[in-house]
């Protein structure tokens, strides 16, 4: 009798442990994402006004992209990382204002920057990076 109770308790405990483990998940990207591309062609900085990003894409109409600005290998906290900017193929452009919502009035003239742009539907396939310094990107 004691062995039956012990076996029953072991079976119940094993079932509880197995039932609590998370189900395995898979992240699948559609096969069509290989044809989707994003390119950053230029970044213009207008001190005290805005940062303008321009590029091209093969994404279908109605999609948007996320961005991140990195200064000297550190992501800038004031940059609107969570905002998805609409893009219209083949060429796109949008601006991030300076001097508002925690953004500085200007970028550091002596720093190296990298802008990252990606489509949330396939971020690993569509990631584009563009490196620049303020001296080479500022408007006259």
PDB file of C-alpha atoms in Angstrom:
ATOM      1  CA  UNK A   1       0.000   0.000   0.000  1.00  0.00           C
ATOM      2  CA  UNK A   2       2.812   2.390   0.949  1.00  0.00           C
ATOM      3  CA  UNK A   3       4.530   1.884  -2.433  1.00  0.00           C
ATOM      4  CA  UNK A   4       1.279   2.639  -4.295  1.00  0.00           C
ATOM      5  CA  UNK A   5       0.841   5.910  -2.384  1.00  0.00           C
ATOM      6  CA  UNK A   6       4.482   6.837  -2.981  1.00  0.00           C
ATOM      7  CA  UNK A   7       4.152   6.035  -6.697  1.00  0.00           C
ATOM      8  CA  UNK A   8       0.956   8.053  -6.894  1.00  0.00           C
ATOM      9  CA  UNK A   9       2.580  11.060  -5.179  1.00  0.00           C
ATOM     10  CA  UNK A  10       5.582  10.879  -7.511  1.00  0.00           C
ATOM     11  CA  UNK A  11       3.280  10.733 -10.543  1.00  0.00           C
ATOM     12  CA  UNK A  12       1.261  13.727  -9.304  1.00  0.00           C
ATOM     13  CA  UNK A  13       4.409  15.777  -8.583  1.00  0.00           C
ATOM     14  CA  UNK A  14       5.914  14.914 -11.972  1.00  0.00           C
ATOM     15  CA  UNK A  15       2.678  15.923 -13.684  1.00  0.00           C
ATOM     16  CA  UNK A  16       2.626  19.236 -11.841  1.00  0.00           C
ATOM     17  CA  UNK A  17       6.242  19.988 -12.713  1.00  0.00           C
ATOM     18  CA  UNK A  18       5.799  19.039 -16.338  1.00  0.00           C
ATOM     19  CA  UNK A  19       2.541  20.990 -16.583  1.00  0.00           C
ATOM     20  CA  UNK A  20       4.192  24.168 -15.282  1.00  0.00           C
ATOM     21  CA  UNK A  21       7.020  24.230 -17.782  1.00  0.00           C
ATOM     22  CA  UNK A  22       6.468  26.718 -20.604  1.00  0.00           C
ATOM     23  CA  UNK A  23       5.638  25.405 -24.021  1.00  0.00           C
ATOM     24  CA  UNK A  24       8.498  25.735 -26.493  1.00  0.00           C
ATOM     25  CA  UNK A  25       8.098  28.707 -28.797  1.00  0.00           C
ATOM     26  CA  UNK A  26       9.430  29.307 -32.266  1.00  0.00           C
ATOM     27  CA  UNK A  27      10.016  32.602 -33.954  1.00  0.00           C
ATOM     28  CA  UNK A  28       9.421  32.322 -37.657  1.00  0.00           C
ATOM     29  CA  UNK A  29       9.958  35.055 -40.166  1.00  0.00           C
ATOM     30  CA  UNK A  30       8.048  34.834 -43.419  1.00  0.00           C
ATOM     31  CA  UNK A  31      10.106  33.567 -46.342  1.00  0.00           C
ATOM     32  CA  UNK A  32       9.217  36.695 -48.308  1.00  0.00           C
ATOM     33  CA  UNK A  33      11.290  38.925 -46.007  1.00  0.00           C
ATOM     34  CA  UNK A  34      14.448  38.216 -47.999  1.00  0.00           C
ATOM     35  CA  UNK A  35      13.080  40.539 -50.689  1.00  0.00           C
ATOM     36  CA  UNK A  36      12.447  43.361 -48.199  1.00  0.00           C
ATOM     37  CA  UNK A  37      15.300  45.789 -47.725  1.00  0.00           C
ATOM     38  CA  UNK A  38      15.889  49.113 -46.007  1.00  0.00           C
ATOM     39  CA  UNK A  39      18.756  51.471 -46.766  1.00  0.00           C
ATOM     40  CA  UNK A  40      19.704  54.687 -45.005  1.00  0.00           C
ATOM     41  CA  UNK A  41      21.157  57.038 -47.597  1.00  0.00           C
ATOM     42  CA  UNK A  42      21.716  60.185 -45.549  1.00  0.00           C
ATOM     43  CA  UNK A  43      21.315  61.790 -42.145  1.00  0.00           C
ATOM     44  CA  UNK A  44      21.055  65.570 -41.859  1.00  0.00           C
ATOM     45  CA  UNK A  45      21.270  67.376 -38.534  1.00  0.00           C
ATOM     46  CA  UNK A  46      19.753  70.838 -38.255  1.00  0.00           C
ATOM     47  CA  UNK A  47      21.001  72.113 -34.855  1.00  0.00           C
ATOM     48  CA  UNK A  48      18.156  73.149 -32.582  1.00  0.00           C
ATOM     49  CA  UNK A  49      15.588  71.933 -35.099  1.00  0.00           C
ATOM     50  CA  UNK A  50      15.732  68.257 -36.100  1.00  0.00           C
ATOM     51  CA  UNK A  51      17.547  65.144 -37.285  1.00  0.00           C
ATOM     52  CA  UNK A  52      16.378  64.071 -40.752  1.00  0.00           C
ATOM     53  CA  UNK A  53      16.745  60.460 -41.913  1.00  0.00           C
ATOM     54  CA  UNK A  54      16.445  59.552 -45.601  1.00  0.00           C
ATOM     55  CA  UNK A  55      16.649  56.285 -47.461  1.00  0.00           C
ATOM     56  CA  UNK A  56      15.061  53.698 -49.695  1.00  0.00           C
ATOM     57  CA  UNK A  57      13.029  50.553 -49.071  1.00  0.00           C
ATOM     58  CA  UNK A  58      11.356  47.659 -50.821  1.00  0.00           C
ATOM     59  CA  UNK A  59       8.804  47.245 -48.009  1.00  0.00           C
ATOM     60  CA  UNK A  60       5.182  47.237 -49.145  1.00  0.00           C
ATOM     61  CA  UNK A  61       3.108  50.410 -48.769  1.00  0.00           C
ATOM     62  CA  UNK A  62       1.701  50.955 -45.280  1.00  0.00           C
ATOM     63  CA  UNK A  63       4.648  49.588 -43.300  1.00  0.00           C
ATOM     64  CA  UNK A  64       6.723  51.386 -40.709  1.00  0.00           C
ATOM     65  CA  UNK A  65      10.259  51.124 -39.332  1.00  0.00           C
ATOM     66  CA  UNK A  66      11.844  51.514 -35.925  1.00  0.00           C
ATOM     67  CA  UNK A  67      15.048  53.460 -35.348  1.00  0.00           C
ATOM     68  CA  UNK A  68      17.791  53.760 -32.774  1.00  0.00           C
ATOM     69  CA  UNK A  69      20.555  56.353 -32.507  1.00  0.00           C
ATOM     70  CA  UNK A  70      23.844  55.180 -31.014  1.00  0.00           C
ATOM     71  CA  UNK A  71      26.630  57.537 -29.912  1.00  0.00           C
ATOM     72  CA  UNK A  72      30.047  55.975 -29.290  1.00  0.00           C
ATOM     73  CA  UNK A  73      28.470  52.476 -28.885  1.00  0.00           C
ATOM     74  CA  UNK A  74      25.803  53.707 -26.421  1.00  0.00           C
ATOM     75  CA  UNK A  75      22.121  53.935 -27.356  1.00  0.00           C
ATOM     76  CA  UNK A  76      20.805  57.441 -26.671  1.00  0.00           C
ATOM     77  CA  UNK A  77      17.931  57.319 -24.179  1.00  0.00           C
ATOM     78  CA  UNK A  78      16.148  60.389 -25.558  1.00  0.00           C
ATOM     79  CA  UNK A  79      15.806  58.873 -29.054  1.00  0.00           C
ATOM     80  CA  UNK A  80      12.234  57.643 -29.786  1.00  0.00           C
ATOM     81  CA  UNK A  81      13.104  53.935 -30.092  1.00  0.00           C
ATOM     82  CA  UNK A  82       9.502  52.795 -29.565  1.00  0.00           C
ATOM     83  CA  UNK A  83       8.042  54.933 -32.361  1.00  0.00           C
ATOM     84  CA  UNK A  84       7.336  53.229 -35.662  1.00  0.00           C
ATOM     85  CA  UNK A  85       7.844  55.678 -38.544  1.00  0.00           C
ATOM     86  CA  UNK A  86       5.735  55.129 -41.699  1.00  0.00           C
ATOM     87  CA  UNK A  87       7.724  54.566 -44.881  1.00  0.00           C
ATOM     88  CA  UNK A  88       6.546  54.751 -48.470  1.00  0.00           C
ATOM     89  CA  UNK A  89       8.561  52.881 -51.089  1.00  0.00           C
ATOM     90  CA  UNK A  90      10.807  53.424 -52.863  1.00  0.00           C
ATOM     91  CA  UNK A  91      12.092  56.515 -50.994  1.00  0.00           C
ATOM     92  CA  UNK A  92      11.343  57.578 -47.428  1.00  0.00           C
ATOM     93  CA  UNK A  93      12.274  60.418 -45.090  1.00  0.00           C
ATOM     94  CA  UNK A  94      11.241  61.483 -41.608  1.00  0.00           C
ATOM     95  CA  UNK A  95      12.528  63.794 -38.893  1.00  0.00           C
ATOM     96  CA  UNK A  96      13.053  63.646 -35.142  1.00  0.00           C
ATOM     97  CA  UNK A  97      12.813  67.082 -33.480  1.00  0.00           C
ATOM     98  CA  UNK A  98      15.650  68.409 -31.333  1.00  0.00           C
ATOM     99  CA  UNK A  99      15.150  70.443 -28.171  1.00  0.00           C
ATOM    100  CA  UNK A 100      11.824  68.811 -27.213  1.00  0.00           C
ATOM    101  CA  UNK A 101      10.696  65.737 -25.248  1.00  0.00           C
ATOM    102  CA  UNK A 102      14.110  65.267 -23.616  1.00  0.00           C
ATOM    103  CA  UNK A 103      16.100  65.604 -26.838  1.00  0.00           C
ATOM    104  CA  UNK A 104      19.129  67.900 -26.753  1.00  0.00           C
ATOM    105  CA  UNK A 105      19.287  71.036 -28.895  1.00  0.00           C
ATOM    106  CA  UNK A 106      22.195  69.582 -30.849  1.00  0.00           C
ATOM    107  CA  UNK A 107      24.346  66.483 -31.181  1.00  0.00           C
ATOM    108  CA  UNK A 108      27.971  66.288 -30.030  1.00  0.00           C
ATOM    109  CA  UNK A 109      30.194  67.570 -32.842  1.00  0.00           C
ATOM    110  CA  UNK A 110      33.099  65.327 -31.812  1.00  0.00           C
ATOM    111  CA  UNK A 111      31.159  62.060 -31.535  1.00  0.00           C
ATOM    112  CA  UNK A 112      30.702  59.157 -33.903  1.00  0.00           C
ATOM    113  CA  UNK A 113      27.073  58.145 -34.434  1.00  0.00           C
ATOM    114  CA  UNK A 114      25.261  55.162 -35.890  1.00  0.00           C
ATOM    115  CA  UNK A 115      21.599  55.187 -36.853  1.00  0.00           C
ATOM    116  CA  UNK A 116      19.906  51.788 -36.959  1.00  0.00           C
ATOM    117  CA  UNK A 117      16.670  51.286 -38.883  1.00  0.00           C
ATOM    118  CA  UNK A 118      14.661  48.059 -39.039  1.00  0.00           C
ATOM    119  CA  UNK A 119      11.274  46.687 -40.003  1.00  0.00           C
ATOM    120  CA  UNK A 120       9.529  45.024 -37.021  1.00  0.00           C
ATOM    121  CA  UNK A 121       8.224  42.238 -39.280  1.00  0.00           C
ATOM    122  CA  UNK A 122      11.750  40.859 -39.736  1.00  0.00           C
ATOM    123  CA  UNK A 123      14.266  42.880 -37.713  1.00  0.00           C
ATOM    124  CA  UNK A 124      17.223  40.570 -38.304  1.00  0.00           C
ATOM    125  CA  UNK A 125      16.727  40.548 -42.073  1.00  0.00           C
ATOM    126  CA  UNK A 126      15.958  44.234 -42.584  1.00  0.00           C
ATOM    127  CA  UNK A 127      18.384  45.948 -40.180  1.00  0.00           C
ATOM    128  CA  UNK A 128      20.227  48.865 -41.807  1.00  0.00           C
ATOM    129  CA  UNK A 129      23.018  50.880 -40.171  1.00  0.00           C
ATOM    130  CA  UNK A 130      24.429  54.249 -41.178  1.00  0.00           C
ATOM    131  CA  UNK A 131      27.512  55.712 -39.495  1.00  0.00           C
ATOM    132  CA  UNK A 132      28.087  59.467 -39.438  1.00  0.00           C
ATOM    133  CA  UNK A 133      29.654  62.365 -37.586  1.00  0.00           C
ATOM    134  CA  UNK A 134      28.010  65.705 -37.037  1.00  0.00           C
ATOM    135  CA  UNK A 135      30.582  67.508 -39.178  1.00  0.00           C
ATOM    136  CA  UNK A 136      29.697  65.458 -42.256  1.00  0.00           C
ATOM    137  CA  UNK A 137      25.921  65.433 -41.737  1.00  0.00           C
ATOM    138  CA  UNK A 138      24.987  68.958 -40.602  1.00  0.00           C
ATOM    139  CA  UNK A 139      23.172  71.316 -42.878  1.00  0.00           C
ATOM    140  CA  UNK A 140      25.105  74.492 -43.802  1.00  0.00           C
TER     141      UNK A 140
END
